[in-house]
Amino acid sequence: MRYLITFAYDGSKYNGYQKQPNEKTIQEEIEKALTRINHNTEVHISASGRTDAGVHANNQKAHFDLEESMDVERLKYSLNKMIPKDIYVKKVEEVGMDFHARFNVAYKEYVYKINMGEYNPIEKDYVLQLGKKLDVVEIERALKYIEGTHNFKAFTKASDMKESYERTIIQTDLLRDHKNFNQICLVFLGTGFMRYMVRNLVGTLIEIGEGKRRSEDIIAILNSEDRKEAGKTAPSCGLYLNDVIYR
Amino acid sequence: MRYLITFAYDGSKYNGYQKQPNEKTIQEEIEKALTRINHNTEVHISASGRTDAGVHANNQKAHFDLEESMDVERLKYSLNKMIPKDIYVKKVEEVGMDFHARFNVAYKEYVYKINMGEYNPIEKDYVLQLGKKLDVVEIERALKYIEGTHNFKAFTKASDMKESYERTIIQTDLLRDHKNFNQICLVFLGTGFMRYMVRNLVGTLIEIGEGKRRSEDIIAILNSEDRKEAGKTAPSCGLYLNDVIYR
């Protein structure tokens, strides 16, 4: 039987999603629990993709196989009893054996939260504490240049070699909080994201919002296909994998 | 020179505000930094009151004395450079030598955040994850019985002996979030609060919201002056010292 789980996590105390020797990771915590549930026969989970150290997820998805069939509500209950309290399985569902949590992804949505106001120690691991006002109208203009199908090589980790750097950003948004005008949230819905791509886009958008670059510079940066042309990588704390949508 | 500081903190990694041997406390972190700034001559700070382990503050206040006069902006900058990132000094101001951060308090405001919806691992240390719907109208009725001057002995730590248990709750409120109907925030503005008083009030209000008690039971609980008549102590994670107002 193949199962798909939807889960949320606070990434601030983890060294990223993906399992690594001697590091605390989300994947390892879930696999440990599933292995116990599976009578100590090892269970491997395949997620929609990794998230880096400090990055959070509202709705990450992963699949895994169990020999025996199990009630999905019971599986959800048992998993949540065993995993740490900063990870939570929201849903368990049965899927066909041809389903793959990574290969079947249609879109992913990331959000990035920024506090332009005074430093807030209570949010320091959850919202980028930028501490300066940004020109949000100029950022909104820049987001329009990001939408569409482009070669995003300039916005990915320089050392990552890919067959293709072409990705499609379906939709972007800049949301404001009506209770707190200093808080903004950038939304990116796309067919795929390469490593550091959202954080490099956000880092560049912040420089645009600071007036150091102009919105139309996005075109030249995309065309350069050169990481050095884009802005700094924004910190991981503001980033959330918000949703994964399957075909 | 006497200085008043306004500061915020994430209480989740501290064993409360007040200094204790071998425990990580907010007071100790600030005093250590001030002592360094004061050329290693010990500085003691007096806060508006303590907060318990896990309780947060949006605006806690404390005073301290320095022999030398210092620029308030520079003092704020130096303090924030030295204290841990989960504490933040928002303001430093000069006050008269007769000012006392505890004795001059006119009102204090506490807020308590509750998530009635699905467990959210990202908020687990910042919002009580109750996971069930409450009858908010009945809670609002109960809050009206709490307002006013009463003997709050039934709502304080049973072993705490006080000269008087009479306190005045000036105003209460139940705020809802228009983006997230599952999140509520209880507000208490009063002349003074005894230990566990807000958390015992909230624990009782939750039982009222669950239908286990009725709003008018507040009257009988207050009259009993017996801790055993009130509800459970609500967890510390949802509680914030929101403001301290001086005469």
mmCIF file with all atom_site columns, C-alpha atoms in Angstrom, chain A residues 50-225:
data_model
loop_
_atom_site.group_PDB
_atom_site.id
_atom_site.type_symbol
_atom_site.label_atom_id
_atom_site.label_alt_id
_atom_site.label_comp_id
_atom_site.label_asym_id
_atom_site.label_entity_id
_atom_site.label_seq_id
_atom_site.pdbx_PDB_ins_code
_atom_site.Cartn_x
_atom_site.Cartn_y
_atom_site.Cartn_z
_atom_site.occupancy
_atom_site.B_iso_or_equiv
_atom_site.pdbx_formal_charge
_atom_site.auth_seq_id
_atom_site.auth_comp_id
_atom_site.auth_asym_id
_atom_site.auth_atom_id
_atom_site.pdbx_PDB_model_num
ATOM 1   C CA . ARG A 1 50  ? 13.676 19.121 0.289   1.00 0.00 ? 50  ARG A CA 1
ATOM 2   C CA . THR A 1 51  ? 13.550 22.319 2.306   1.00 0.00 ? 51  THR A CA 1
ATOM 3   C CA . ASP A 1 52  ? 16.734 23.885 3.663   1.00 0.00 ? 52  ASP A CA 1
ATOM 4   C CA . ALA A 1 53  ? 17.716 24.370 7.311   1.00 0.00 ? 53  ALA A CA 1
ATOM 5   C CA . GLY A 1 54  ? 15.377 26.837 9.016   1.00 0.00 ? 54  GLY A CA 1
ATOM 6   C CA . VAL A 1 55  ? 12.718 26.736 6.279   1.00 0.00 ? 55  VAL A CA 1
ATOM 7   C CA . HIS A 1 56  ? 9.176  25.918 7.460   1.00 0.00 ? 56  HIS A CA 1
ATOM 8   C CA . ALA A 1 57  ? 6.330  24.029 5.812   1.00 0.00 ? 57  ALA A CA 1
ATOM 9   C CA . ASN A 1 58  ? 2.597  24.553 6.107   1.00 0.00 ? 58  ASN A CA 1
ATOM 10  C CA . ASN A 1 59  ? 1.834  21.699 3.717   1.00 0.00 ? 59  ASN A CA 1
ATOM 11  C CA . GLN A 1 60  ? 4.757  19.499 2.729   1.00 0.00 ? 60  GLN A CA 1
ATOM 12  C CA . LYS A 1 61  ? 3.849  16.155 1.117   1.00 0.00 ? 61  LYS A CA 1
ATOM 13  C CA . ALA A 1 62  ? 5.574  12.757 1.008   1.00 0.00 ? 62  ALA A CA 1
ATOM 14  C CA . HIS A 1 63  ? 4.696  9.179  0.085   1.00 0.00 ? 63  HIS A CA 1
ATOM 15  C CA . PHE A 1 64  ? 5.786  5.844  1.517   1.00 0.00 ? 64  PHE A CA 1
ATOM 16  C CA . ASP A 1 65  ? 4.866  2.170  1.199   1.00 0.00 ? 65  ASP A CA 1
ATOM 17  C CA . LEU A 1 66  ? 3.693  -0.265 3.867   1.00 0.00 ? 66  LEU A CA 1
ATOM 18  C CA . GLU A 1 67  ? 3.246  -3.998 3.276   1.00 0.00 ? 67  GLU A CA 1
ATOM 19  C CA . GLU A 1 68  ? 0.145  -4.127 5.444   1.00 0.00 ? 68  GLU A CA 1
ATOM 20  C CA . SER A 1 69  ? -2.872 -1.914 4.865   1.00 0.00 ? 69  SER A CA 1
ATOM 21  C CA . MET A 1 70  ? -3.565 0.462  7.766   1.00 0.00 ? 70  MET A CA 1
ATOM 22  C CA . ASP A 1 71  ? -6.469 2.712  8.628   1.00 0.00 ? 71  ASP A CA 1
ATOM 23  C CA . VAL A 1 72  ? -5.458 6.253  7.596   1.00 0.00 ? 72  VAL A CA 1
ATOM 24  C CA . GLU A 1 73  ? -6.916 7.943  10.688  1.00 0.00 ? 73  GLU A CA 1
ATOM 25  C CA . ARG A 1 74  ? -5.136 5.496  12.954  1.00 0.00 ? 74  ARG A CA 1
ATOM 26  C CA . LEU A 1 75  ? -1.889 5.997  11.062  1.00 0.00 ? 75  LEU A CA 1
ATOM 27  C CA . LYS A 1 76  ? -2.244 9.772  11.428  1.00 0.00 ? 76  LYS A CA 1
ATOM 28  C CA . TYR A 1 77  ? -2.917 9.423  15.157  1.00 0.00 ? 77  TYR A CA 1
ATOM 29  C CA . SER A 1 78  ? 0.036  7.064  15.771  1.00 0.00 ? 78  SER A CA 1
ATOM 30  C CA . LEU A 1 79  ? 2.447  9.174  13.751  1.00 0.00 ? 79  LEU A CA 1
ATOM 31  C CA . ASN A 1 80  ? 1.531  12.360 15.602  1.00 0.00 ? 80  ASN A CA 1
ATOM 32  C CA . LYS A 1 81  ? 1.964  10.580 18.943  1.00 0.00 ? 81  LYS A CA 1
ATOM 33  C CA . MET A 1 82  ? 5.539  9.591  18.029  1.00 0.00 ? 82  MET A CA 1
ATOM 34  C CA . ILE A 1 83  ? 6.997  12.536 16.116  1.00 0.00 ? 83  ILE A CA 1
ATOM 35  C CA . PRO A 1 84  ? 8.290  15.680 17.874  1.00 0.00 ? 84  PRO A CA 1
ATOM 36  C CA . LYS A 1 85  ? 5.734  18.393 18.616  1.00 0.00 ? 85  LYS A CA 1
ATOM 37  C CA . ASP A 1 86  ? 7.246  20.761 16.030  1.00 0.00 ? 86  ASP A CA 1
ATOM 38  C CA . ILE A 1 87  ? 6.147  18.451 13.193  1.00 0.00 ? 87  ILE A CA 1
ATOM 39  C CA . TYR A 1 88  ? 2.472  17.606 12.618  1.00 0.00 ? 88  TYR A CA 1
ATOM 40  C CA . VAL A 1 89  ? 0.871  15.228 10.141  1.00 0.00 ? 89  VAL A CA 1
ATOM 41  C CA . LYS A 1 90  ? -2.349 16.894 8.939   1.00 0.00 ? 90  LYS A CA 1
ATOM 42  C CA . LYS A 1 91  ? -3.577 14.165 6.608   1.00 0.00 ? 91  LYS A CA 1
ATOM 43  C CA . VAL A 1 92  ? -2.843 10.568 5.582   1.00 0.00 ? 92  VAL A CA 1
ATOM 44  C CA . GLU A 1 93  ? -4.426 9.213  2.384   1.00 0.00 ? 93  GLU A CA 1
ATOM 45  C CA . GLU A 1 94  ? -4.100 6.078  0.292   1.00 0.00 ? 94  GLU A CA 1
ATOM 46  C CA . VAL A 1 95  ? -2.755 6.579  -3.218  1.00 0.00 ? 95  VAL A CA 1
ATOM 47  C CA . GLY A 1 96  ? -2.047 4.301  -6.169  1.00 0.00 ? 96  GLY A CA 1
ATOM 48  C CA . MET A 1 97  ? 1.333  2.567  -6.474  1.00 0.00 ? 97  MET A CA 1
ATOM 49  C CA . ASP A 1 98  ? 2.076  4.742  -9.525  1.00 0.00 ? 98  ASP A CA 1
ATOM 50  C CA . PHE A 1 99  ? 1.811  7.952  -7.470  1.00 0.00 ? 99  PHE A CA 1
ATOM 51  C CA . HIS A 1 100 ? 5.085  9.708  -6.680  1.00 0.00 ? 100 HIS A CA 1
ATOM 52  C CA . ALA A 1 101 ? 5.234  12.680 -4.293  1.00 0.00 ? 101 ALA A CA 1
ATOM 53  C CA . ARG A 1 102 ? 8.030  14.337 -6.280  1.00 0.00 ? 102 ARG A CA 1
ATOM 54  C CA . PHE A 1 103 ? 7.515  13.283 -9.900  1.00 0.00 ? 103 PHE A CA 1
ATOM 55  C CA . ASN A 1 104 ? 3.766  13.991 -9.919  1.00 0.00 ? 104 ASN A CA 1
ATOM 56  C CA . VAL A 1 105 ? 4.055  17.571 -8.661  1.00 0.00 ? 105 VAL A CA 1
ATOM 57  C CA . ALA A 1 106 ? 2.109  20.025 -10.837 1.00 0.00 ? 106 ALA A CA 1
ATOM 58  C CA . TYR A 1 107 ? 2.745  23.191 -8.801  1.00 0.00 ? 107 TYR A CA 1
ATOM 59  C CA . LYS A 1 108 ? 4.348  24.263 -5.583  1.00 0.00 ? 108 LYS A CA 1
ATOM 60  C CA . GLU A 1 109 ? 3.590  27.372 -3.606  1.00 0.00 ? 109 GLU A CA 1
ATOM 61  C CA . TYR A 1 110 ? 6.125  29.154 -1.423  1.00 0.00 ? 110 TYR A CA 1
ATOM 62  C CA . VAL A 1 111 ? 5.494  32.167 0.787   1.00 0.00 ? 111 VAL A CA 1
ATOM 63  C CA . TYR A 1 112 ? 8.069  34.492 2.311   1.00 0.00 ? 112 TYR A CA 1
ATOM 64  C CA . LYS A 1 113 ? 7.234  36.709 5.313   1.00 0.00 ? 113 LYS A CA 1
ATOM 65  C CA . ILE A 1 114 ? 8.959  40.030 5.972   1.00 0.00 ? 114 ILE A CA 1
ATOM 66  C CA . ASN A 1 115 ? 8.582  42.433 8.910   1.00 0.00 ? 115 ASN A CA 1
ATOM 67  C CA . MET A 1 116 ? 9.559  45.927 7.765   1.00 0.00 ? 116 MET A CA 1
ATOM 68  C CA . GLY A 1 117 ? 8.856  47.364 11.228  1.00 0.00 ? 117 GLY A CA 1
ATOM 69  C CA . GLU A 1 118 ? 10.656 47.159 14.546  1.00 0.00 ? 118 GLU A CA 1
ATOM 70  C CA . TYR A 1 119 ? 12.528 43.957 15.388  1.00 0.00 ? 119 TYR A CA 1
ATOM 71  C CA . ASN A 1 120 ? 10.212 41.414 17.017  1.00 0.00 ? 120 ASN A CA 1
ATOM 72  C CA . PRO A 1 121 ? 12.095 38.803 19.088  1.00 0.00 ? 121 PRO A CA 1
ATOM 73  C CA . ILE A 1 122 ? 9.003  36.571 19.266  1.00 0.00 ? 122 ILE A CA 1
ATOM 74  C CA . GLU A 1 123 ? 8.937  36.190 15.453  1.00 0.00 ? 123 GLU A CA 1
ATOM 75  C CA . LYS A 1 124 ? 12.674 36.038 14.840  1.00 0.00 ? 124 LYS A CA 1
ATOM 76  C CA . ASP A 1 125 ? 12.635 32.435 13.522  1.00 0.00 ? 125 ASP A CA 1
ATOM 77  C CA . TYR A 1 126 ? 9.370  32.846 11.588  1.00 0.00 ? 126 TYR A CA 1
ATOM 78  C CA . VAL A 1 127 ? 9.411  36.217 9.829   1.00 0.00 ? 127 VAL A CA 1
ATOM 79  C CA . LEU A 1 128 ? 12.456 37.987 8.365   1.00 0.00 ? 128 LEU A CA 1
ATOM 80  C CA . GLN A 1 129 ? 13.132 40.941 10.666  1.00 0.00 ? 129 GLN A CA 1
ATOM 81  C CA . LEU A 1 130 ? 14.225 43.413 8.006   1.00 0.00 ? 130 LEU A CA 1
ATOM 82  C CA . GLY A 1 131 ? 13.674 46.583 10.050  1.00 0.00 ? 131 GLY A CA 1
ATOM 83  C CA . LYS A 1 132 ? 13.248 48.946 7.099   1.00 0.00 ? 132 LYS A CA 1
ATOM 84  C CA . LYS A 1 133 ? 10.423 50.085 4.863   1.00 0.00 ? 133 LYS A CA 1
ATOM 85  C CA . LEU A 1 134 ? 10.400 48.736 1.333   1.00 0.00 ? 134 LEU A CA 1
ATOM 86  C CA . ASP A 1 135 ? 8.838  50.249 -1.779  1.00 0.00 ? 135 ASP A CA 1
ATOM 87  C CA . VAL A 1 136 ? 6.124  47.620 -2.115  1.00 0.00 ? 136 VAL A CA 1
ATOM 88  C CA . VAL A 1 137 ? 4.787  49.048 -5.381  1.00 0.00 ? 137 VAL A CA 1
ATOM 89  C CA . GLU A 1 138 ? 8.188  48.605 -7.025  1.00 0.00 ? 138 GLU A CA 1
ATOM 90  C CA . ILE A 1 139 ? 8.361  45.029 -5.670  1.00 0.00 ? 139 ILE A CA 1
ATOM 91  C CA . GLU A 1 140 ? 4.906  44.332 -7.117  1.00 0.00 ? 140 GLU A CA 1
ATOM 92  C CA . ARG A 1 141 ? 6.140  45.553 -10.514 1.00 0.00 ? 141 ARG A CA 1
ATOM 93  C CA . ALA A 1 142 ? 9.222  43.310 -10.250 1.00 0.00 ? 142 ALA A CA 1
ATOM 94  C CA . LEU A 1 143 ? 7.027  40.298 -9.430  1.00 0.00 ? 143 LEU A CA 1
ATOM 95  C CA . LYS A 1 144 ? 5.286  40.750 -12.811 1.00 0.00 ? 144 LYS A CA 1
ATOM 96  C CA . TYR A 1 145 ? 8.667  40.317 -14.555 1.00 0.00 ? 145 TYR A CA 1
ATOM 97  C CA . ILE A 1 146 ? 9.225  37.098 -12.612 1.00 0.00 ? 146 ILE A CA 1
ATOM 98  C CA . GLU A 1 147 ? 5.924  35.553 -13.707 1.00 0.00 ? 147 GLU A CA 1
ATOM 99  C CA . GLY A 1 148 ? 6.043  33.352 -16.809 1.00 0.00 ? 148 GLY A CA 1
ATOM 100 C CA . THR A 1 149 ? 8.481  30.798 -18.219 1.00 0.00 ? 149 THR A CA 1
ATOM 101 C CA . HIS A 1 150 ? 12.112 31.850 -17.868 1.00 0.00 ? 150 HIS A CA 1
ATOM 102 C CA . ASN A 1 151 ? 15.609 30.482 -17.506 1.00 0.00 ? 151 ASN A CA 1
ATOM 103 C CA . PHE A 1 152 ? 16.151 31.020 -13.733 1.00 0.00 ? 152 PHE A CA 1
ATOM 104 C CA . LYS A 1 153 ? 19.854 30.088 -13.709 1.00 0.00 ? 153 LYS A CA 1
ATOM 105 C CA . ALA A 1 154 ? 20.794 33.518 -12.267 1.00 0.00 ? 154 ALA A CA 1
ATOM 106 C CA . PHE A 1 155 ? 18.589 32.790 -9.239  1.00 0.00 ? 155 PHE A CA 1
ATOM 107 C CA . THR A 1 156 ? 19.854 29.311 -8.312  1.00 0.00 ? 156 THR A CA 1
ATOM 108 C CA . LYS A 1 157 ? 22.774 28.029 -6.308  1.00 0.00 ? 157 LYS A CA 1
ATOM 109 C CA . ALA A 1 158 ? 25.767 28.789 -8.558  1.00 0.00 ? 158 ALA A CA 1
ATOM 110 C CA . SER A 1 159 ? 27.337 25.329 -8.161  1.00 0.00 ? 159 SER A CA 1
ATOM 111 C CA . ASP A 1 160 ? 24.152 23.370 -8.955  1.00 0.00 ? 160 ASP A CA 1
ATOM 112 C CA . MET A 1 161 ? 24.296 21.854 -12.438 1.00 0.00 ? 161 MET A CA 1
ATOM 113 C CA . LYS A 1 162 ? 20.919 21.176 -14.010 1.00 0.00 ? 162 LYS A CA 1
ATOM 114 C CA . GLU A 1 163 ? 19.834 19.834 -17.381 1.00 0.00 ? 163 GLU A CA 1
ATOM 115 C CA . SER A 1 164 ? 17.438 22.730 -17.677 1.00 0.00 ? 164 SER A CA 1
ATOM 116 C CA . TYR A 1 165 ? 17.080 25.942 -15.701 1.00 0.00 ? 165 TYR A CA 1
ATOM 117 C CA . GLU A 1 166 ? 13.734 26.731 -17.262 1.00 0.00 ? 166 GLU A CA 1
ATOM 118 C CA . ARG A 1 167 ? 10.850 26.981 -14.832 1.00 0.00 ? 167 ARG A CA 1
ATOM 119 C CA . THR A 1 168 ? 7.395  28.542 -14.964 1.00 0.00 ? 168 THR A CA 1
ATOM 120 C CA . ILE A 1 169 ? 6.146  30.883 -12.265 1.00 0.00 ? 169 ILE A CA 1
ATOM 121 C CA . ILE A 1 170 ? 2.364  30.759 -12.684 1.00 0.00 ? 170 ILE A CA 1
ATOM 122 C CA . GLN A 1 171 ? 1.481  33.472 -10.212 1.00 0.00 ? 171 GLN A CA 1
ATOM 123 C CA . THR A 1 172 ? 3.059  35.801 -7.688  1.00 0.00 ? 172 THR A CA 1
ATOM 124 C CA . ASP A 1 173 ? 1.540  38.044 -5.080  1.00 0.00 ? 173 ASP A CA 1
ATOM 125 C CA . LEU A 1 174 ? 2.459  40.577 -2.444  1.00 0.00 ? 174 LEU A CA 1
ATOM 126 C CA . LEU A 1 175 ? 0.063  40.348 0.491   1.00 0.00 ? 175 LEU A CA 1
ATOM 127 C CA . ARG A 1 176 ? -0.237 42.957 3.201   1.00 0.00 ? 176 ARG A CA 1
ATOM 128 C CA . ASP A 1 177 ? -1.601 42.500 6.685   1.00 0.00 ? 177 ASP A CA 1
ATOM 129 C CA . HIS A 1 178 ? -4.431 44.907 7.465   1.00 0.00 ? 178 HIS A CA 1
ATOM 130 C CA . LYS A 1 179 ? -3.625 44.741 11.186  1.00 0.00 ? 179 LYS A CA 1
ATOM 131 C CA . ASN A 1 180 ? 0.088  45.295 10.701  1.00 0.00 ? 180 ASN A CA 1
ATOM 132 C CA . PHE A 1 181 ? 1.114  47.379 7.704   1.00 0.00 ? 181 PHE A CA 1
ATOM 133 C CA . ASN A 1 182 ? 4.741  46.566 8.332   1.00 0.00 ? 182 ASN A CA 1
ATOM 134 C CA . GLN A 1 183 ? 4.281  42.897 7.550   1.00 0.00 ? 183 GLN A CA 1
ATOM 135 C CA . ILE A 1 184 ? 4.331  41.693 3.946   1.00 0.00 ? 184 ILE A CA 1
ATOM 136 C CA . CYS A 1 185 ? 4.138  38.235 2.480   1.00 0.00 ? 185 CYS A CA 1
ATOM 137 C CA . LEU A 1 186 ? 5.490  37.328 -0.965  1.00 0.00 ? 186 LEU A CA 1
ATOM 138 C CA . VAL A 1 187 ? 3.787  34.396 -2.716  1.00 0.00 ? 187 VAL A CA 1
ATOM 139 C CA . PHE A 1 188 ? 5.290  32.305 -5.532  1.00 0.00 ? 188 PHE A CA 1
ATOM 140 C CA . LEU A 1 189 ? 3.283  29.615 -7.313  1.00 0.00 ? 189 LEU A CA 1
ATOM 141 C CA . GLY A 1 190 ? 5.287  27.691 -9.892  1.00 0.00 ? 190 GLY A CA 1
ATOM 142 C CA . THR A 1 191 ? 5.872  24.417 -11.671 1.00 0.00 ? 191 THR A CA 1
ATOM 143 C CA . GLY A 1 192 ? 9.182  23.874 -9.958  1.00 0.00 ? 192 GLY A CA 1
ATOM 144 C CA . PHE A 1 193 ? 11.798 25.634 -7.897  1.00 0.00 ? 193 PHE A CA 1
ATOM 145 C CA . MET A 1 194 ? 15.535 25.020 -7.848  1.00 0.00 ? 194 MET A CA 1
ATOM 146 C CA . ARG A 1 195 ? 17.695 25.217 -4.760  1.00 0.00 ? 195 ARG A CA 1
ATOM 147 C CA . TYR A 1 196 ? 17.771 28.721 -3.159  1.00 0.00 ? 196 TYR A CA 1
ATOM 148 C CA . MET A 1 197 ? 15.613 29.997 -6.038  1.00 0.00 ? 197 MET A CA 1
ATOM 149 C CA . VAL A 1 198 ? 12.894 31.575 -3.878  1.00 0.00 ? 198 VAL A CA 1
ATOM 150 C CA . ARG A 1 199 ? 15.395 32.995 -1.401  1.00 0.00 ? 199 ARG A CA 1
ATOM 151 C CA . ASN A 1 200 ? 17.504 34.463 -4.229  1.00 0.00 ? 200 ASN A CA 1
ATOM 152 C CA . LEU A 1 201 ? 14.395 35.970 -5.815  1.00 0.00 ? 201 LEU A CA 1
ATOM 153 C CA . VAL A 1 202 ? 13.371 37.432 -2.433  1.00 0.00 ? 202 VAL A CA 1
ATOM 154 C CA . GLY A 1 203 ? 16.875 38.776 -1.771  1.00 0.00 ? 203 GLY A CA 1
ATOM 155 C CA . THR A 1 204 ? 16.779 40.537 -5.156  1.00 0.00 ? 204 THR A CA 1
ATOM 156 C CA . LEU A 1 205 ? 13.233 41.827 -4.552  1.00 0.00 ? 205 LEU A CA 1
ATOM 157 C CA . ILE A 1 206 ? 14.336 43.288 -1.201  1.00 0.00 ? 206 ILE A CA 1
ATOM 158 C CA . GLU A 1 207 ? 17.142 45.189 -2.982  1.00 0.00 ? 207 GLU A CA 1
ATOM 159 C CA . ILE A 1 208 ? 14.535 46.472 -5.455  1.00 0.00 ? 208 ILE A CA 1
ATOM 160 C CA . GLY A 1 209 ? 12.299 47.518 -2.547  1.00 0.00 ? 209 GLY A CA 1
ATOM 161 C CA . GLU A 1 210 ? 15.256 49.327 -0.971  1.00 0.00 ? 210 GLU A CA 1
ATOM 162 C CA . GLY A 1 211 ? 15.787 51.328 -4.171  1.00 0.00 ? 211 GLY A CA 1
ATOM 163 C CA . LYS A 1 212 ? 19.184 49.722 -4.881  1.00 0.00 ? 212 LYS A CA 1
ATOM 164 C CA . ARG A 1 213 ? 17.846 48.193 -8.106  1.00 0.00 ? 213 ARG A CA 1
ATOM 165 C CA . ARG A 1 214 ? 14.819 48.809 -10.295 1.00 0.00 ? 214 ARG A CA 1
ATOM 166 C CA . SER A 1 215 ? 11.990 46.406 -11.041 1.00 0.00 ? 215 SER A CA 1
ATOM 167 C CA . GLU A 1 216 ? 12.947 46.048 -14.722 1.00 0.00 ? 216 GLU A CA 1
ATOM 168 C CA . ASP A 1 217 ? 16.440 44.893 -13.696 1.00 0.00 ? 217 ASP A CA 1
ATOM 169 C CA . ILE A 1 218 ? 14.815 41.469 -13.275 1.00 0.00 ? 218 ILE A CA 1
ATOM 170 C CA . ILE A 1 219 ? 14.837 41.099 -17.084 1.00 0.00 ? 219 ILE A CA 1
ATOM 171 C CA . ALA A 1 220 ? 18.589 41.704 -17.369 1.00 0.00 ? 220 ALA A CA 1
ATOM 172 C CA . ILE A 1 221 ? 19.318 39.398 -14.415 1.00 0.00 ? 221 ILE A CA 1
ATOM 173 C CA . LEU A 1 222 ? 17.265 36.572 -15.947 1.00 0.00 ? 222 LEU A CA 1
ATOM 174 C CA . ASN A 1 223 ? 19.004 37.087 -19.307 1.00 0.00 ? 223 ASN A CA 1
ATOM 175 C CA . SER A 1 224 ? 22.483 37.065 -17.732 1.00 0.00 ? 224 SER A CA 1
ATOM 176 C CA . GLU A 1 225 ? 22.007 33.496 -16.440 1.00 0.00 ? 225 GLU A CA 1
#
